[in-house]
């Protein structure tokens, strides 16, 4: 984008092209030459002289800005998941049966109330000494009176405290410090993600394609903005097969003579962020759309192993065609006529 908008380069009437570095490297490796900056520059130029590259349309500023936000959000979500996993691991040291007892009551150790209980100035012994009514009232107060069954939660926590082993004071203090640090990190990450969501919402309103994707049942703001940010203007791709290849959702033919191999692994090249959003969005859409649910079940039954992984990526390949059609025609999603008739 910077090269495309450079005033001095524009005066030379140059064309800006984006190419994968590994393709140029493979072309460079064909020739047994020394490696230095001058020779490398020659073969980069030589690669473009043979015109094997595709002169793609550069993304507009709005798409690049959206991509910056969505990729940062993606990384923060991964960091939040890791932090929560670490928090659960340390909860086990403090009260090793808590997760099991809460699960039976439909609760979670990651709820804001439980995080506060485990990290504020409450020892396990103090909580165990509370009566059921006092404990339930404390839980309701911390949960801002949103619990439907605070007595059940209080009973589950009390049971977990009684049945859990106790650590020594020194070890317990270290666990409490770690839990406090992790709780602060969880709250901080959740706030940062909310800030990013607001920034994404403010930016995405200028992109008309956003409504096209959110019209698909099962596609919400996260998947729609993620897909849009990675694809950019749909006219960068001549057809849906190029879009699928860009996402890495394609399978190379493996044929020699009269033999054609049926076991062809997915390429997994291209844009891993777009592939992630397409696959996750497909997994959501198949729960709402009978057409995609039926296709998924068909592919699921075709093989004895890797059933879900194979079925979901094949369904994602089908979903890519839908995304391409809606974006290219600037239209909202309409379910198949057979579904409407029902």
GROMACS .gro file of C-alpha atoms in nm:
model
  342
    1UNK     CA    1   0.000   0.000   0.000
    2UNK     CA    2   0.282   0.241   0.086
    3UNK     CA    3   0.456   0.171  -0.246
    4UNK     CA    4   0.129   0.216  -0.433
    5UNK     CA    5   0.068   0.559  -0.279
    6UNK     CA    6   0.428   0.681  -0.309
    7UNK     CA    7   0.429   0.995  -0.527
    8UNK     CA    8   0.774   0.938  -0.678
    9UNK     CA    9   0.695   0.577  -0.774
   10UNK     CA   10   0.361   0.681  -0.925
   11UNK     CA   11   0.544   0.915  -1.161
   12UNK     CA   12   0.730   0.614  -1.303
   13UNK     CA   13   0.399   0.438  -1.388
   14UNK     CA   14   0.493   0.125  -1.193
   15UNK     CA   15   0.263  -0.161  -1.099
   16UNK     CA   16   0.263  -0.280  -0.737
   17UNK     CA   17   0.233  -0.655  -0.686
   18UNK     CA   18   0.219  -0.864  -0.368
   19UNK     CA   19   0.391  -1.204  -0.378
   20UNK     CA   20   0.467  -1.476  -0.126
   21UNK     CA   21   0.837  -1.471  -0.028
   22UNK     CA   22   0.860  -1.852  -0.030
   23UNK     CA   23   0.772  -1.861  -0.402
   24UNK     CA   24   1.055  -1.623  -0.485
   25UNK     CA   25   1.290  -1.823  -0.261
   26UNK     CA   26   1.207  -2.148  -0.442
   27UNK     CA   27   1.271  -1.977  -0.775
   28UNK     CA   28   1.601  -1.844  -0.639
   29UNK     CA   29   1.706  -2.190  -0.516
   30UNK     CA   30   1.688  -2.331  -0.870
   31UNK     CA   31   2.009  -2.149  -0.956
   32UNK     CA   32   2.331  -2.252  -0.784
   33UNK     CA   33   2.464  -1.907  -0.713
   34UNK     CA   34   2.632  -1.737  -0.423
   35UNK     CA   35   2.400  -1.559  -0.184
   36UNK     CA   36   2.440  -1.187  -0.143
   37UNK     CA   37   2.215  -0.883  -0.162
   38UNK     CA   38   2.302  -0.803  -0.522
   39UNK     CA   39   2.230  -1.154  -0.653
   40UNK     CA   40   1.913  -1.180  -0.442
   41UNK     CA   41   1.784  -0.852  -0.587
   42UNK     CA   42   1.858  -0.977  -0.939
   43UNK     CA   43   1.655  -1.297  -0.895
   44UNK     CA   44   1.366  -1.111  -0.730
   45UNK     CA   45   1.351  -0.887  -1.037
   46UNK     CA   46   1.396  -1.189  -1.266
   47UNK     CA   47   1.103  -1.366  -1.100
   48UNK     CA   48   0.876  -1.074  -1.182
   49UNK     CA   49   1.015  -1.048  -1.536
   50UNK     CA   50   0.883  -1.396  -1.624
   51UNK     CA   51   0.539  -1.273  -1.507
   52UNK     CA   52   0.435  -1.578  -1.308
   53UNK     CA   53   0.292  -1.358  -1.036
   54UNK     CA   54  -0.068  -1.240  -1.007
   55UNK     CA   55  -0.106  -0.863  -1.002
   56UNK     CA   56  -0.355  -0.839  -0.715
   57UNK     CA   57  -0.549  -0.529  -0.616
   58UNK     CA   58  -0.403  -0.372  -0.302
   59UNK     CA   59  -0.633  -0.348   0.000
   60UNK     CA   60  -0.788  -0.013   0.076
   61UNK     CA   61  -0.703   0.169   0.398
   62UNK     CA   62  -1.034   0.079   0.569
   63UNK     CA   63  -0.969  -0.294   0.526
   64UNK     CA   64  -0.611  -0.265   0.649
   65UNK     CA   65  -0.727  -0.074   0.957
   66UNK     CA   66  -0.995  -0.336   1.025
   67UNK     CA   67  -0.742  -0.616   0.979
   68UNK     CA   68  -0.510  -0.452   1.232
   69UNK     CA   69  -0.791  -0.447   1.489
   70UNK     CA   70  -0.925  -0.798   1.423
   71UNK     CA   71  -0.583  -0.962   1.431
   72UNK     CA   72  -0.501  -0.787   1.759
   73UNK     CA   73  -0.833  -0.908   1.898
   74UNK     CA   74  -0.753  -1.261   1.780
   75UNK     CA   75  -0.421  -1.254   1.966
   76UNK     CA   76  -0.581  -1.114   2.283
   77UNK     CA   77  -0.847  -1.387   2.277
   78UNK     CA   78  -0.576  -1.653   2.255
   79UNK     CA   79  -0.390  -1.486   2.542
   80UNK     CA   80  -0.712  -1.473   2.747
   81UNK     CA   81  -0.775  -1.844   2.691
   82UNK     CA   82  -0.422  -1.930   2.805
   83UNK     CA   83  -0.458  -1.712   3.115
   84UNK     CA   84  -0.791  -1.872   3.207
   85UNK     CA   85  -0.640  -2.219   3.167
   86UNK     CA   86  -0.354  -2.117   3.395
   87UNK     CA   87  -0.608  -1.980   3.647
   88UNK     CA   88  -0.799  -2.311   3.650
   89UNK     CA   89  -0.474  -2.502   3.704
   90UNK     CA   90  -0.392  -2.290   4.010
   91UNK     CA   91  -0.747  -2.314   4.148
   92UNK     CA   92  -0.683  -2.688   4.168
   93UNK     CA   93  -0.404  -2.624   4.421
   94UNK     CA   94  -0.632  -2.410   4.637
   95UNK     CA   95  -0.948  -2.624   4.618
   96UNK     CA   96  -0.896  -2.933   4.408
   97UNK     CA   97  -1.261  -3.048   4.385
   98UNK     CA   98  -1.414  -2.706   4.319
   99UNK     CA   99  -1.450  -2.744   3.941
  100UNK     CA  100  -1.617  -3.084   3.979
  101UNK     CA  101  -1.870  -2.966   4.241
  102UNK     CA  102  -1.955  -2.645   4.055
  103UNK     CA  103  -2.005  -2.830   3.728
  104UNK     CA  104  -2.273  -3.042   3.894
  105UNK     CA  105  -2.459  -2.719   3.982
  106UNK     CA  106  -2.406  -2.561   3.640
  107UNK     CA  107  -2.149  -2.314   3.773
  108UNK     CA  108  -1.799  -2.224   3.660
  109UNK     CA  109  -1.477  -2.134   3.839
  110UNK     CA  110  -1.428  -1.861   3.579
  111UNK     CA  111  -1.742  -1.665   3.669
  112UNK     CA  112  -1.668  -1.317   3.806
  113UNK     CA  113  -1.815  -1.409   4.146
  114UNK     CA  114  -1.601  -1.722   4.186
  115UNK     CA  115  -1.289  -1.538   4.071
  116UNK     CA  116  -1.355  -1.275   4.337
  117UNK     CA  117  -1.415  -1.539   4.607
  118UNK     CA  118  -1.092  -1.719   4.524
  119UNK     CA  119  -0.875  -1.408   4.501
  120UNK     CA  120  -1.012  -1.162   4.758
  121UNK     CA  121  -0.963  -1.166   5.137
  122UNK     CA  122  -1.143  -1.493   5.200
  123UNK     CA  123  -0.959  -1.801   5.324
  124UNK     CA  124  -1.095  -2.149   5.267
  125UNK     CA  125  -1.146  -2.192   5.641
  126UNK     CA  126  -1.343  -1.867   5.669
  127UNK     CA  127  -1.573  -1.970   5.385
  128UNK     CA  128  -1.620  -2.316   5.537
  129UNK     CA  129  -1.729  -2.165   5.870
  130UNK     CA  130  -2.009  -1.959   5.712
  131UNK     CA  131  -2.362  -2.093   5.743
  132UNK     CA  132  -2.538  -2.188   5.420
  133UNK     CA  133  -2.760  -1.879   5.442
  134UNK     CA  134  -2.467  -1.644   5.505
  135UNK     CA  135  -2.266  -1.799   5.223
  136UNK     CA  136  -2.560  -1.776   4.981
  137UNK     CA  137  -2.611  -1.409   5.072
  138UNK     CA  138  -2.240  -1.338   5.014
  139UNK     CA  139  -2.255  -1.507   4.672
  140UNK     CA  140  -2.565  -1.308   4.577
  141UNK     CA  141  -2.400  -0.983   4.685
  142UNK     CA  142  -2.083  -1.052   4.487
  143UNK     CA  143  -2.290  -1.166   4.188
  144UNK     CA  144  -2.510  -0.853   4.203
  145UNK     CA  145  -2.814  -1.073   4.278
  146UNK     CA  146  -2.806  -1.251   3.941
  147UNK     CA  147  -2.784  -1.610   4.067
  148UNK     CA  148  -3.104  -1.813   4.042
  149UNK     CA  149  -2.985  -2.076   4.291
  150UNK     CA  150  -2.726  -1.919   4.524
  151UNK     CA  151  -2.790  -2.187   4.790
  152UNK     CA  152  -2.691  -2.461   4.546
  153UNK     CA  153  -2.371  -2.278   4.452
  154UNK     CA  154  -2.289  -2.215   4.820
  155UNK     CA  155  -2.350  -2.580   4.905
  156UNK     CA  156  -2.127  -2.696   4.616
  157UNK     CA  157  -1.841  -2.466   4.721
  158UNK     CA  158  -1.871  -2.571   5.087
  159UNK     CA  159  -1.863  -2.937   4.987
  160UNK     CA  160  -1.556  -2.874   4.769
  161UNK     CA  161  -1.377  -2.697   5.056
  162UNK     CA  162  -1.447  -2.982   5.298
  163UNK     CA  163  -1.333  -3.253   5.055
  164UNK     CA  164  -1.018  -3.075   4.928
  165UNK     CA  165  -0.672  -3.115   5.073
  166UNK     CA  166  -0.496  -2.821   5.239
  167UNK     CA  167  -0.162  -2.673   5.141
  168UNK     CA  168   0.097  -2.541   5.384
  169UNK     CA  169   0.079  -2.169   5.460
  170UNK     CA  170   0.387  -2.074   5.254
  171UNK     CA  171   0.267  -2.268   4.950
  172UNK     CA  172  -0.090  -2.140   4.994
  173UNK     CA  173   0.030  -1.779   5.003
  174UNK     CA  174   0.219  -1.827   4.676
  175UNK     CA  175  -0.092  -1.979   4.513
  176UNK     CA  176  -0.305  -1.685   4.633
  177UNK     CA  177  -0.057  -1.437   4.484
  178UNK     CA  178  -0.058  -1.618   4.150
  179UNK     CA  179  -0.440  -1.634   4.144
  180UNK     CA  180  -0.459  -1.261   4.221
  181UNK     CA  181  -0.220  -1.177   3.938
  182UNK     CA  182  -0.407  -1.400   3.692
  183UNK     CA  183  -0.744  -1.255   3.796
  184UNK     CA  184  -0.615  -0.903   3.725
  185UNK     CA  185  -0.481  -1.016   3.389
  186UNK     CA  186  -0.816  -1.176   3.297
  187UNK     CA  187  -1.008  -0.857   3.384
  188UNK     CA  188  -0.755  -0.643   3.197
  189UNK     CA  189  -0.770  -0.859   2.882
  190UNK     CA  190  -1.151  -0.864   2.888
  191UNK     CA  191  -1.155  -0.483   2.907
  192UNK     CA  192  -0.907  -0.453   2.620
  193UNK     CA  193  -1.118  -0.687   2.407
  194UNK     CA  194  -1.428  -0.475   2.477
  195UNK     CA  195  -1.236  -0.163   2.371
  196UNK     CA  196  -1.131  -0.334   2.048
  197UNK     CA  197  -1.488  -0.451   1.982
  198UNK     CA  198  -1.609  -0.091   2.008
  199UNK     CA  199  -1.336   0.030   1.771
  200UNK     CA  200  -1.425  -0.248   1.525
  201UNK     CA  201  -1.796  -0.158   1.541
  202UNK     CA  202  -1.715   0.207   1.469
  203UNK     CA  203  -1.501   0.115   1.169
  204UNK     CA  204  -1.713  -0.157   1.012
  205UNK     CA  205  -2.015   0.069   0.954
  206UNK     CA  206  -1.840   0.221   0.650
  207UNK     CA  207  -1.812  -0.122   0.483
  208UNK     CA  208  -2.138  -0.220   0.305
  209UNK     CA  209  -2.025  -0.583   0.270
  210UNK     CA  210  -2.061  -0.625   0.646
  211UNK     CA  211  -2.441  -0.649   0.615
  212UNK     CA  212  -2.404  -0.916   0.346
  213UNK     CA  213  -2.219  -1.149   0.581
  214UNK     CA  214  -2.422  -1.083   0.896
  215UNK     CA  215  -2.738  -1.173   0.700
  216UNK     CA  216  -2.620  -1.537   0.707
  217UNK     CA  217  -2.770  -1.726   1.004
  218UNK     CA  218  -2.498  -1.804   1.257
  219UNK     CA  219  -2.263  -1.526   1.144
  220UNK     CA  220  -2.217  -1.252   1.402
  221UNK     CA  221  -1.995  -0.944   1.421
  222UNK     CA  222  -1.676  -1.135   1.514
  223UNK     CA  223  -1.682  -1.376   1.218
  224UNK     CA  224  -1.811  -1.114   0.972
  225UNK     CA  225  -1.544  -0.856   1.056
  226UNK     CA  226  -1.269  -1.120   1.064
  227UNK     CA  227  -1.361  -1.251   0.719
  228UNK     CA  228  -1.398  -0.902   0.571
  229UNK     CA  229  -1.068  -0.782   0.715
  230UNK     CA  230  -0.875  -1.071   0.561
  231UNK     CA  231  -1.049  -1.077   0.222
  232UNK     CA  232  -1.060  -0.702   0.159
  233UNK     CA  233  -1.222  -0.598  -0.171
  234UNK     CA  234  -1.360  -0.914  -0.331
  235UNK     CA  235  -1.244  -0.801  -0.677
  236UNK     CA  236  -0.891  -0.890  -0.564
  237UNK     CA  237  -0.993  -1.245  -0.661
  238UNK     CA  238  -1.113  -1.343  -1.007
  239UNK     CA  239  -1.339  -1.621  -0.875
  240UNK     CA  240  -1.424  -1.823  -0.564
  241UNK     CA  241  -1.152  -2.083  -0.630
  242UNK     CA  242  -0.886  -1.813  -0.601
  243UNK     CA  243  -1.043  -1.699  -0.273
  244UNK     CA  244  -1.041  -2.056  -0.139
  245UNK     CA  245  -0.679  -2.099  -0.241
  246UNK     CA  246  -0.588  -1.773  -0.069
  247UNK     CA  247  -0.739  -1.916   0.251
  248UNK     CA  248  -0.559  -2.248   0.208
  249UNK     CA  249  -0.884  -2.443   0.158
  250UNK     CA  250  -0.775  -2.647  -0.141
  251UNK     CA  251  -0.638  -2.992  -0.216
  252UNK     CA  252  -0.364  -3.053  -0.471
  253UNK     CA  253  -0.417  -3.325  -0.729
  254UNK     CA  254  -0.177  -3.618  -0.689
  255UNK     CA  255  -0.174  -3.817  -1.014
  256UNK     CA  256   0.089  -4.018  -1.200
  257UNK     CA  257   0.020  -4.236  -1.503
  258UNK     CA  258  -0.294  -4.436  -1.440
  259UNK     CA  259  -0.279  -4.381  -1.065
  260UNK     CA  260  -0.471  -4.108  -0.887
  261UNK     CA  261  -0.428  -4.084  -0.512
  262UNK     CA  262  -0.750  -4.032  -0.316
  263UNK     CA  263  -0.579  -3.932   0.009
  264UNK     CA  264  -0.485  -3.572  -0.068
  265UNK     CA  265  -0.418  -3.358   0.241
  266UNK     CA  266  -0.535  -2.998   0.256
  267UNK     CA  267  -0.266  -2.754   0.146
  268UNK     CA  268  -0.286  -2.531   0.457
  269UNK     CA  269  -0.103  -2.258   0.272
  270UNK     CA  270  -0.219  -1.902   0.242
  271UNK     CA  271  -0.388  -1.681   0.497
  272UNK     CA  272  -0.425  -1.874   0.825
  273UNK     CA  273  -0.642  -1.602   0.979
  274UNK     CA  274  -0.895  -1.619   0.695
  275UNK     CA  275  -0.892  -1.999   0.711
  276UNK     CA  276  -0.961  -1.984   1.085
  277UNK     CA  277  -1.255  -1.746   1.047
  278UNK     CA  278  -1.406  -1.940   0.755
  279UNK     CA  279  -1.385  -2.275   0.936
  280UNK     CA  280  -1.519  -2.137   1.265
  281UNK     CA  281  -1.798  -1.950   1.086
  282UNK     CA  282  -1.892  -2.267   0.899
  283UNK     CA  283  -1.911  -2.459   1.224
  284UNK     CA  284  -2.163  -2.200   1.344
  285UNK     CA  285  -2.363  -2.181   1.020
  286UNK     CA  286  -2.416  -2.558   1.001
  287UNK     CA  287  -2.614  -2.539   1.326
  288UNK     CA  288  -2.864  -2.297   1.171
  289UNK     CA  289  -2.877  -2.383   0.803
  290UNK     CA  290  -3.022  -2.726   0.705
  291UNK     CA  291  -2.833  -2.724   0.373
  292UNK     CA  292  -2.494  -2.694   0.541
  293UNK     CA  293  -2.592  -2.930   0.821
  294UNK     CA  294  -2.686  -3.198   0.566
  295UNK     CA  295  -2.365  -3.145   0.370
  296UNK     CA  296  -2.158  -3.170   0.688
  297UNK     CA  297  -2.333  -3.495   0.791
  298UNK     CA  298  -2.278  -3.640   0.444
  299UNK     CA  299  -1.904  -3.568   0.452
  300UNK     CA  300  -1.885  -3.684   0.815
  301UNK     CA  301  -2.016  -4.028   0.717
  302UNK     CA  302  -1.783  -4.074   0.419
  303UNK     CA  303  -1.467  -4.164   0.612
  304UNK     CA  304  -1.387  -4.378   0.918
  305UNK     CA  305  -1.126  -4.138   1.062
  306UNK     CA  306  -1.081  -3.763   1.111
  307UNK     CA  307  -1.456  -3.736   1.065
  308UNK     CA  308  -1.521  -3.390   1.207
  309UNK     CA  309  -1.203  -3.222   1.081
  310UNK     CA  310  -1.254  -3.350   0.727
  311UNK     CA  311  -1.624  -3.270   0.720
  312UNK     CA  312  -1.588  -2.918   0.858
  313UNK     CA  313  -1.313  -2.806   0.617
  314UNK     CA  314  -1.504  -2.948   0.319
  315UNK     CA  315  -1.813  -2.765   0.439
  316UNK     CA  316  -1.599  -2.452   0.482
  317UNK     CA  317  -1.497  -2.487   0.116
  318UNK     CA  318  -1.866  -2.486   0.023
  319UNK     CA  319  -1.926  -2.190   0.254
  320UNK     CA  320  -1.647  -1.998   0.077
  321UNK     CA  321  -1.854  -2.006  -0.243
  322UNK     CA  322  -2.145  -1.848  -0.057
  323UNK     CA  323  -1.922  -1.574   0.089
  324UNK     CA  324  -1.778  -1.499  -0.255
  325UNK     CA  325  -2.123  -1.479  -0.416
  326UNK     CA  326  -2.270  -1.247  -0.153
  327UNK     CA  327  -1.972  -1.012  -0.153
  328UNK     CA  328  -1.935  -1.008  -0.531
  329UNK     CA  329  -2.305  -0.939  -0.594
  330UNK     CA  330  -2.354  -0.710  -0.290
  331UNK     CA  331  -2.659  -0.908  -0.184
  332UNK     CA  332  -2.808  -1.033   0.142
  333UNK     CA  333  -2.839  -1.402   0.215
  334UNK     CA  334  -3.162  -1.574   0.114
  335UNK     CA  335  -3.218  -1.936   0.222
  336UNK     CA  336  -3.282  -2.193  -0.055
  337UNK     CA  337  -3.641  -2.204  -0.182
  338UNK     CA  338  -3.693  -2.554  -0.043
  339UNK     CA  339  -3.620  -2.418   0.306
  340UNK     CA  340  -3.858  -2.124   0.257
  341UNK     CA  341  -4.136  -2.356   0.139
  342UNK     CA  342  -4.105  -2.562   0.456
   0.00000   0.00000   0.00000
